[in-house]
mmCIF file of N, CA and C in Angstrom:
data_model
loop_
_atom_site.group_PDB
_atom_site.id
_atom_site.type_symbol
_atom_site.label_atom_id
_atom_site.label_comp_id
_atom_site.label_asym_id
_atom_site.label_seq_id
_atom_site.Cartn_x
_atom_site.Cartn_y
_atom_site.Cartn_z
ATOM 1 N N UNK A 30 -8.461 -18.362 -20.698
ATOM 2 C CA UNK A 30 -8.090 -17.043 -21.165
ATOM 3 C C UNK A 30 -7.125 -17.206 -22.338
ATOM 4 N N UNK A 31 -7.357 -16.481 -23.404
ATOM 5 C CA UNK A 31 -6.463 -16.535 -24.555
ATOM 6 C C UNK A 31 -5.404 -15.458 -24.428
ATOM 7 N N UNK A 32 -4.432 -15.486 -25.319
ATOM 8 C CA UNK A 32 -3.357 -14.492 -25.284
ATOM 9 C C UNK A 32 -3.865 -13.079 -25.529
ATOM 10 N N UNK A 33 -5.012 -12.944 -26.170
ATOM 11 C CA UNK A 33 -5.513 -11.618 -26.519
ATOM 12 C C UNK A 33 -6.462 -11.042 -25.472
ATOM 13 N N UNK A 34 -6.890 -11.853 -24.515
ATOM 14 C CA UNK A 34 -7.789 -11.363 -23.476
ATOM 15 C C UNK A 34 -6.982 -10.713 -22.357
ATOM 16 N N UNK A 35 -7.434 -9.554 -21.863
ATOM 17 C CA UNK A 35 -6.725 -8.932 -20.743
ATOM 18 C C UNK A 35 -6.957 -9.707 -19.457
ATOM 19 N N UNK A 36 -6.024 -9.605 -18.533
ATOM 20 C CA UNK A 36 -6.180 -10.244 -17.219
ATOM 21 C C UNK A 36 -7.341 -9.574 -16.492
ATOM 22 N N UNK A 37 -8.116 -10.355 -15.792
ATOM 23 C CA UNK A 37 -9.260 -9.812 -15.069
ATOM 24 C C UNK A 37 -8.783 -9.104 -13.801
ATOM 25 N N UNK A 38 -9.202 -7.888 -13.634
ATOM 26 C CA UNK A 38 -8.871 -7.086 -12.462
ATOM 27 C C UNK A 38 -10.168 -6.698 -11.755
ATOM 28 N N UNK A 39 -10.135 -6.439 -10.467
ATOM 29 C CA UNK A 39 -11.322 -5.925 -9.790
ATOM 30 C C UNK A 39 -11.754 -4.605 -10.416
ATOM 31 N N UNK A 40 -12.975 -4.216 -10.162
ATOM 32 C CA UNK A 40 -13.548 -3.024 -10.793
ATOM 33 C C UNK A 40 -12.667 -1.791 -10.594
ATOM 34 N N UNK A 41 -12.107 -1.622 -9.412
ATOM 35 C CA UNK A 41 -11.290 -0.429 -9.167
ATOM 36 C C UNK A 41 -9.864 -0.595 -9.664
ATOM 37 N N UNK A 42 -9.515 -1.762 -10.177
ATOM 38 C CA UNK A 42 -8.218 -1.950 -10.793
ATOM 39 C C UNK A 42 -7.095 -2.372 -9.868
ATOM 40 N N UNK A 43 -7.334 -2.437 -8.582
ATOM 41 C CA UNK A 43 -6.296 -2.850 -7.646
ATOM 42 C C UNK A 43 -6.422 -4.337 -7.354
ATOM 43 N N UNK A 44 -5.298 -4.996 -7.177
ATOM 44 C CA UNK A 44 -5.313 -6.412 -6.807
ATOM 45 C C UNK A 44 -5.744 -6.548 -5.346
ATOM 46 N N UNK A 45 -6.088 -7.751 -4.972
ATOM 47 C CA UNK A 45 -6.456 -8.017 -3.578
ATOM 48 C C UNK A 45 -5.287 -7.688 -2.653
ATOM 49 N N UNK A 46 -4.061 -7.991 -3.092
ATOM 50 C CA UNK A 46 -2.880 -7.680 -2.275
ATOM 51 C C UNK A 46 -2.738 -6.178 -2.086
ATOM 52 N N UNK A 47 -2.939 -5.401 -3.154
ATOM 53 C CA UNK A 47 -2.836 -3.943 -3.056
ATOM 54 C C UNK A 47 -3.886 -3.388 -2.093
ATOM 55 N N UNK A 48 -5.101 -3.886 -2.183
ATOM 56 C CA UNK A 48 -6.155 -3.437 -1.269
ATOM 57 C C UNK A 48 -5.830 -3.823 0.171
ATOM 58 N N UNK A 49 -5.223 -5.000 0.366
ATOM 59 C CA UNK A 49 -4.844 -5.443 1.713
ATOM 60 C C UNK A 49 -3.743 -4.555 2.292
ATOM 61 N N UNK A 50 -2.801 -4.134 1.452
ATOM 62 C CA UNK A 50 -1.730 -3.228 1.899
ATOM 63 C C UNK A 50 -2.340 -1.903 2.365
ATOM 64 N N UNK A 51 -3.247 -1.351 1.589
ATOM 65 C CA UNK A 51 -3.886 -0.087 1.972
ATOM 66 C C UNK A 51 -4.727 -0.260 3.239
ATOM 67 N N UNK A 52 -5.414 -1.379 3.365
ATOM 68 C CA UNK A 52 -6.224 -1.627 4.565
ATOM 69 C C UNK A 52 -5.346 -1.729 5.808
ATOM 70 N N UNK A 53 -4.215 -2.394 5.680
ATOM 71 C CA UNK A 53 -3.292 -2.510 6.803
ATOM 72 C C UNK A 53 -2.760 -1.130 7.196
ATOM 73 N N UNK A 54 -2.527 -0.311 6.212
ATOM 74 C CA UNK A 54 -1.976 1.027 6.464
ATOM 75 C C UNK A 54 -2.994 1.941 7.144
ATOM 76 N N UNK A 55 -4.273 1.675 6.991
ATOM 77 C CA UNK A 55 -5.323 2.490 7.629
ATOM 78 C C UNK A 55 -5.416 2.249 9.127
ATOM 79 N N UNK A 56 -4.938 1.101 9.581
ATOM 80 C CA UNK A 56 -5.098 0.735 10.983
ATOM 81 C C UNK A 56 -4.148 1.503 11.896
ATOM 82 N N UNK A 57 -4.564 1.631 13.166
ATOM 83 C CA UNK A 57 -3.707 2.230 14.199
ATOM 84 C C UNK A 57 -2.917 1.101 14.858
ATOM 85 N N UNK A 58 -1.686 1.398 15.234
ATOM 86 C CA UNK A 58 -0.794 0.369 15.787
ATOM 87 C C UNK A 58 -0.448 0.697 17.223
ATOM 88 N N UNK A 59 -0.561 -0.303 18.130
ATOM 89 C CA UNK A 59 -0.372 -0.058 19.558
ATOM 90 C C UNK A 59 1.062 0.219 19.982
ATOM 91 N N UNK A 60 2.031 -0.263 19.234
ATOM 92 C CA UNK A 60 3.407 -0.057 19.660
ATOM 93 C C UNK A 60 4.384 -0.471 18.588
ATOM 94 N N UNK A 61 5.664 -0.286 18.872
ATOM 95 C CA UNK A 61 6.683 -0.636 17.886
ATOM 96 C C UNK A 61 6.690 -2.133 17.587
ATOM 97 N N UNK A 62 6.816 -2.449 16.329
ATOM 98 C CA UNK A 62 6.893 -3.838 15.920
ATOM 99 C C UNK A 62 5.556 -4.484 15.588
ATOM 100 N N UNK A 63 4.464 -3.907 16.045
ATOM 101 C CA UNK A 63 3.151 -4.519 15.815
ATOM 102 C C UNK A 63 2.793 -4.522 14.328
ATOM 103 N N UNK A 64 3.073 -3.436 13.655
ATOM 104 C CA UNK A 64 2.749 -3.345 12.235
ATOM 105 C C UNK A 64 3.588 -4.334 11.428
ATOM 106 N N UNK A 65 4.875 -4.407 11.690
ATOM 107 C CA UNK A 65 5.746 -5.322 10.968
ATOM 108 C C UNK A 65 5.338 -6.775 11.205
ATOM 109 N N UNK A 66 4.911 -7.075 12.425
ATOM 110 C CA UNK A 66 4.432 -8.419 12.746
ATOM 111 C C UNK A 66 3.167 -8.729 11.940
ATOM 112 N N UNK A 67 2.265 -7.765 11.848
ATOM 113 C CA UNK A 67 1.034 -7.944 11.066
ATOM 114 C C UNK A 67 1.344 -8.124 9.579
ATOM 115 N N UNK A 68 2.336 -7.400 9.089
ATOM 116 C CA UNK A 68 2.734 -7.535 7.685
ATOM 117 C C UNK A 68 3.167 -8.970 7.423
ATOM 118 N N UNK A 69 3.978 -9.510 8.310
ATOM 119 C CA UNK A 69 4.453 -10.900 8.142
ATOM 120 C C UNK A 69 3.321 -11.909 8.260
ATOM 121 N N UNK A 70 2.487 -11.741 9.299
ATOM 122 C CA UNK A 70 1.461 -12.735 9.599
ATOM 123 C C UNK A 70 0.263 -12.647 8.657
ATOM 124 N N UNK A 71 -0.206 -11.439 8.378
ATOM 125 C CA UNK A 71 -1.430 -11.276 7.594
ATOM 126 C C UNK A 71 -1.179 -11.261 6.090
ATOM 127 N N UNK A 72 -0.067 -10.687 5.678
ATOM 128 C CA UNK A 72 0.199 -10.575 4.247
ATOM 129 C C UNK A 72 1.243 -11.574 3.771
ATOM 130 N N UNK A 73 1.965 -12.186 4.700
ATOM 131 C CA UNK A 73 2.960 -13.175 4.328
ATOM 132 C C UNK A 73 4.135 -12.601 3.562
ATOM 133 N N UNK A 74 4.527 -11.381 3.901
ATOM 134 C CA UNK A 74 5.686 -10.785 3.230
ATOM 135 C C UNK A 74 6.573 -10.102 4.245
ATOM 136 N N UNK A 75 7.802 -9.881 3.862
ATOM 137 C CA UNK A 75 8.734 -9.181 4.745
ATOM 138 C C UNK A 75 8.435 -7.685 4.684
ATOM 139 N N UNK A 76 8.698 -6.966 5.771
ATOM 140 C CA UNK A 76 8.396 -5.537 5.792
ATOM 141 C C UNK A 76 9.054 -4.739 4.668
ATOM 142 N N UNK A 77 10.259 -5.085 4.270
ATOM 143 C CA UNK A 77 10.923 -4.335 3.193
ATOM 144 C C UNK A 77 10.084 -4.386 1.916
ATOM 145 N N UNK A 78 9.597 -5.575 1.569
ATOM 146 C CA UNK A 78 8.767 -5.718 0.368
ATOM 147 C C UNK A 78 7.449 -4.963 0.525
ATOM 148 N N UNK A 79 6.865 -5.016 1.713
ATOM 149 C CA UNK A 79 5.629 -4.291 2.003
ATOM 150 C C UNK A 79 5.800 -2.798 1.722
ATOM 151 N N UNK A 80 6.887 -2.228 2.239
ATOM 152 C CA UNK A 80 7.097 -0.794 2.048
ATOM 153 C C UNK A 80 7.412 -0.454 0.592
ATOM 154 N N UNK A 81 8.041 -1.355 -0.136
ATOM 155 C CA UNK A 81 8.248 -1.135 -1.576
ATOM 156 C C UNK A 81 6.909 -1.079 -2.303
ATOM 157 N N UNK A 82 6.035 -2.034 -1.996
ATOM 158 C CA UNK A 82 4.713 -2.053 -2.618
ATOM 159 C C UNK A 82 3.904 -0.820 -2.230
ATOM 160 N N UNK A 83 3.947 -0.468 -0.961
ATOM 161 C CA UNK A 83 3.208 0.694 -0.478
ATOM 162 C C UNK A 83 3.683 1.964 -1.179
ATOM 163 N N UNK A 84 4.979 2.135 -1.304
ATOM 164 C CA UNK A 84 5.513 3.322 -1.962
ATOM 165 C C UNK A 84 5.051 3.398 -3.418
ATOM 166 N N UNK A 85 5.034 2.264 -4.107
ATOM 167 C CA UNK A 85 4.551 2.249 -5.490
ATOM 168 C C UNK A 85 3.060 2.576 -5.549
ATOM 169 N N UNK A 86 2.301 2.087 -4.579
ATOM 170 C CA UNK A 86 0.865 2.374 -4.554
ATOM 171 C C UNK A 86 0.583 3.865 -4.381
ATOM 172 N N UNK A 87 1.437 4.555 -3.656
ATOM 173 C CA UNK A 87 1.209 5.986 -3.433
ATOM 174 C C UNK A 87 1.272 6.784 -4.736
ATOM 175 N N UNK A 88 1.926 6.233 -5.747
ATOM 176 C CA UNK A 88 2.011 6.900 -7.044
ATOM 177 C C UNK A 88 0.998 6.357 -8.047
ATOM 178 N N UNK A 89 0.156 5.422 -7.628
ATOM 179 C CA UNK A 89 -0.812 4.776 -8.508
ATOM 180 C C UNK A 89 -2.167 5.486 -8.407
ATOM 181 N N UNK A 90 -2.675 6.028 -9.503
ATOM 182 C CA UNK A 90 -3.973 6.723 -9.455
ATOM 183 C C UNK A 90 -5.129 5.809 -9.041
ATOM 184 N N UNK A 91 -5.008 4.511 -9.279
ATOM 185 C CA UNK A 91 -6.057 3.577 -8.855
ATOM 186 C C UNK A 91 -6.118 3.490 -7.334
ATOM 187 N N UNK A 92 -4.966 3.554 -6.670
ATOM 188 C CA UNK A 92 -4.939 3.533 -5.208
ATOM 189 C C UNK A 92 -5.559 4.812 -4.659
ATOM 190 N N UNK A 93 -5.262 5.932 -5.290
ATOM 191 C CA UNK A 93 -5.854 7.202 -4.865
ATOM 192 C C UNK A 93 -7.372 7.161 -5.003
ATOM 193 N N UNK A 94 -7.870 6.593 -6.085
ATOM 194 C CA UNK A 94 -9.315 6.488 -6.289
ATOM 195 C C UNK A 94 -9.948 5.538 -5.266
ATOM 196 N N UNK A 95 -9.232 4.481 -4.905
ATOM 197 C CA UNK A 95 -9.751 3.482 -3.966
ATOM 198 C C UNK A 95 -9.796 4.010 -2.533
ATOM 199 N N UNK A 96 -8.750 4.703 -2.095
ATOM 200 C CA UNK A 96 -8.646 5.157 -0.699
ATOM 201 C C UNK A 96 -7.927 6.505 -0.648
ATOM 202 N N UNK A 97 -8.615 7.579 -1.057
ATOM 203 C CA UNK A 97 -7.941 8.877 -1.144
ATOM 204 C C UNK A 97 -7.439 9.418 0.190
ATOM 205 N N UNK A 98 -8.122 9.151 1.265
ATOM 206 C CA UNK A 98 -7.696 9.685 2.568
ATOM 207 C C UNK A 98 -6.356 9.075 2.975
ATOM 208 N N UNK A 99 -6.253 7.761 2.910
ATOM 209 C CA UNK A 99 -5.014 7.086 3.295
ATOM 210 C C UNK A 99 -3.874 7.451 2.360
ATOM 211 N N UNK A 100 -4.117 7.417 1.061
ATOM 212 C CA UNK A 100 -3.056 7.706 0.091
ATOM 213 C C UNK A 100 -2.567 9.144 0.236
ATOM 214 N N UNK A 101 -3.470 10.096 0.371
ATOM 215 C CA UNK A 101 -3.038 11.493 0.519
ATOM 216 C C UNK A 101 -2.282 11.710 1.828
ATOM 217 N N UNK A 102 -2.723 11.061 2.901
ATOM 218 C CA UNK A 102 -2.003 11.181 4.184
ATOM 219 C C UNK A 102 -0.583 10.635 4.045
ATOM 220 N N UNK A 103 -0.458 9.472 3.426
ATOM 221 C CA UNK A 103 0.864 8.868 3.271
ATOM 222 C C UNK A 103 1.744 9.654 2.304
ATOM 223 N N UNK A 104 1.153 10.268 1.305
ATOM 224 C CA UNK A 104 1.934 11.133 0.399
ATOM 225 C C UNK A 104 2.497 12.328 1.163
ATOM 226 N N UNK A 105 1.678 12.913 2.053
ATOM 227 C CA UNK A 105 2.164 14.047 2.854
ATOM 228 C C UNK A 105 3.317 13.623 3.757
ATOM 229 N N UNK A 106 3.189 12.453 4.389
ATOM 230 C CA UNK A 106 4.259 11.940 5.253
ATOM 231 C C UNK A 106 5.526 11.724 4.431
ATOM 232 N N UNK A 107 5.383 11.116 3.267
ATOM 233 C CA UNK A 107 6.547 10.848 2.408
ATOM 234 C C UNK A 107 7.211 12.158 2.003
ATOM 235 N N UNK A 108 6.439 13.145 1.629
ATOM 236 C CA UNK A 108 7.006 14.436 1.227
ATOM 237 C C UNK A 108 7.715 15.129 2.389
ATOM 238 N N UNK A 109 7.132 15.071 3.574
ATOM 239 C CA UNK A 109 7.775 15.738 4.716
ATOM 240 C C UNK A 109 9.102 15.036 5.051
ATOM 241 N N UNK A 110 9.164 13.735 4.894
ATOM 242 C CA UNK A 110 10.421 13.010 5.140
ATOM 243 C C UNK A 110 11.460 13.350 4.084
ATOM 244 N N UNK A 111 11.024 13.520 2.843
ATOM 245 C CA UNK A 111 11.964 13.926 1.786
ATOM 246 C C UNK A 111 12.511 15.316 2.043
ATOM 247 N N UNK A 112 11.640 16.206 2.532
ATOM 248 C CA UNK A 112 12.063 17.584 2.815
ATOM 249 C C UNK A 112 13.073 17.629 3.947
ATOM 250 N N UNK A 113 12.985 16.689 4.902
ATOM 251 C CA UNK A 113 13.916 16.667 6.026
ATOM 252 C C UNK A 113 15.314 16.230 5.622
ATOM 253 N N UNK A 114 15.432 15.537 4.504
ATOM 254 C CA UNK A 114 16.742 15.024 4.068
ATOM 255 C C UNK A 114 17.594 16.093 3.437
#
């Protein structure tokens, strides 16, 4: 790749990590701690970083195009939490 060539991205524009974050968020969790454990084991990141990435994805139009149901649900949750503050 030369300096003038753009980095190759998947067709929908999201990285594999971004798609994995959204996929993890779609799943149902049996109890407290299960999701955070999956974040560490499956994605190899600490939960704080996971939630930072997830929050940024909620504002990314590519994430909305990739998984509108999950992104819109999480946007509603985020807004209701902001309203409670």
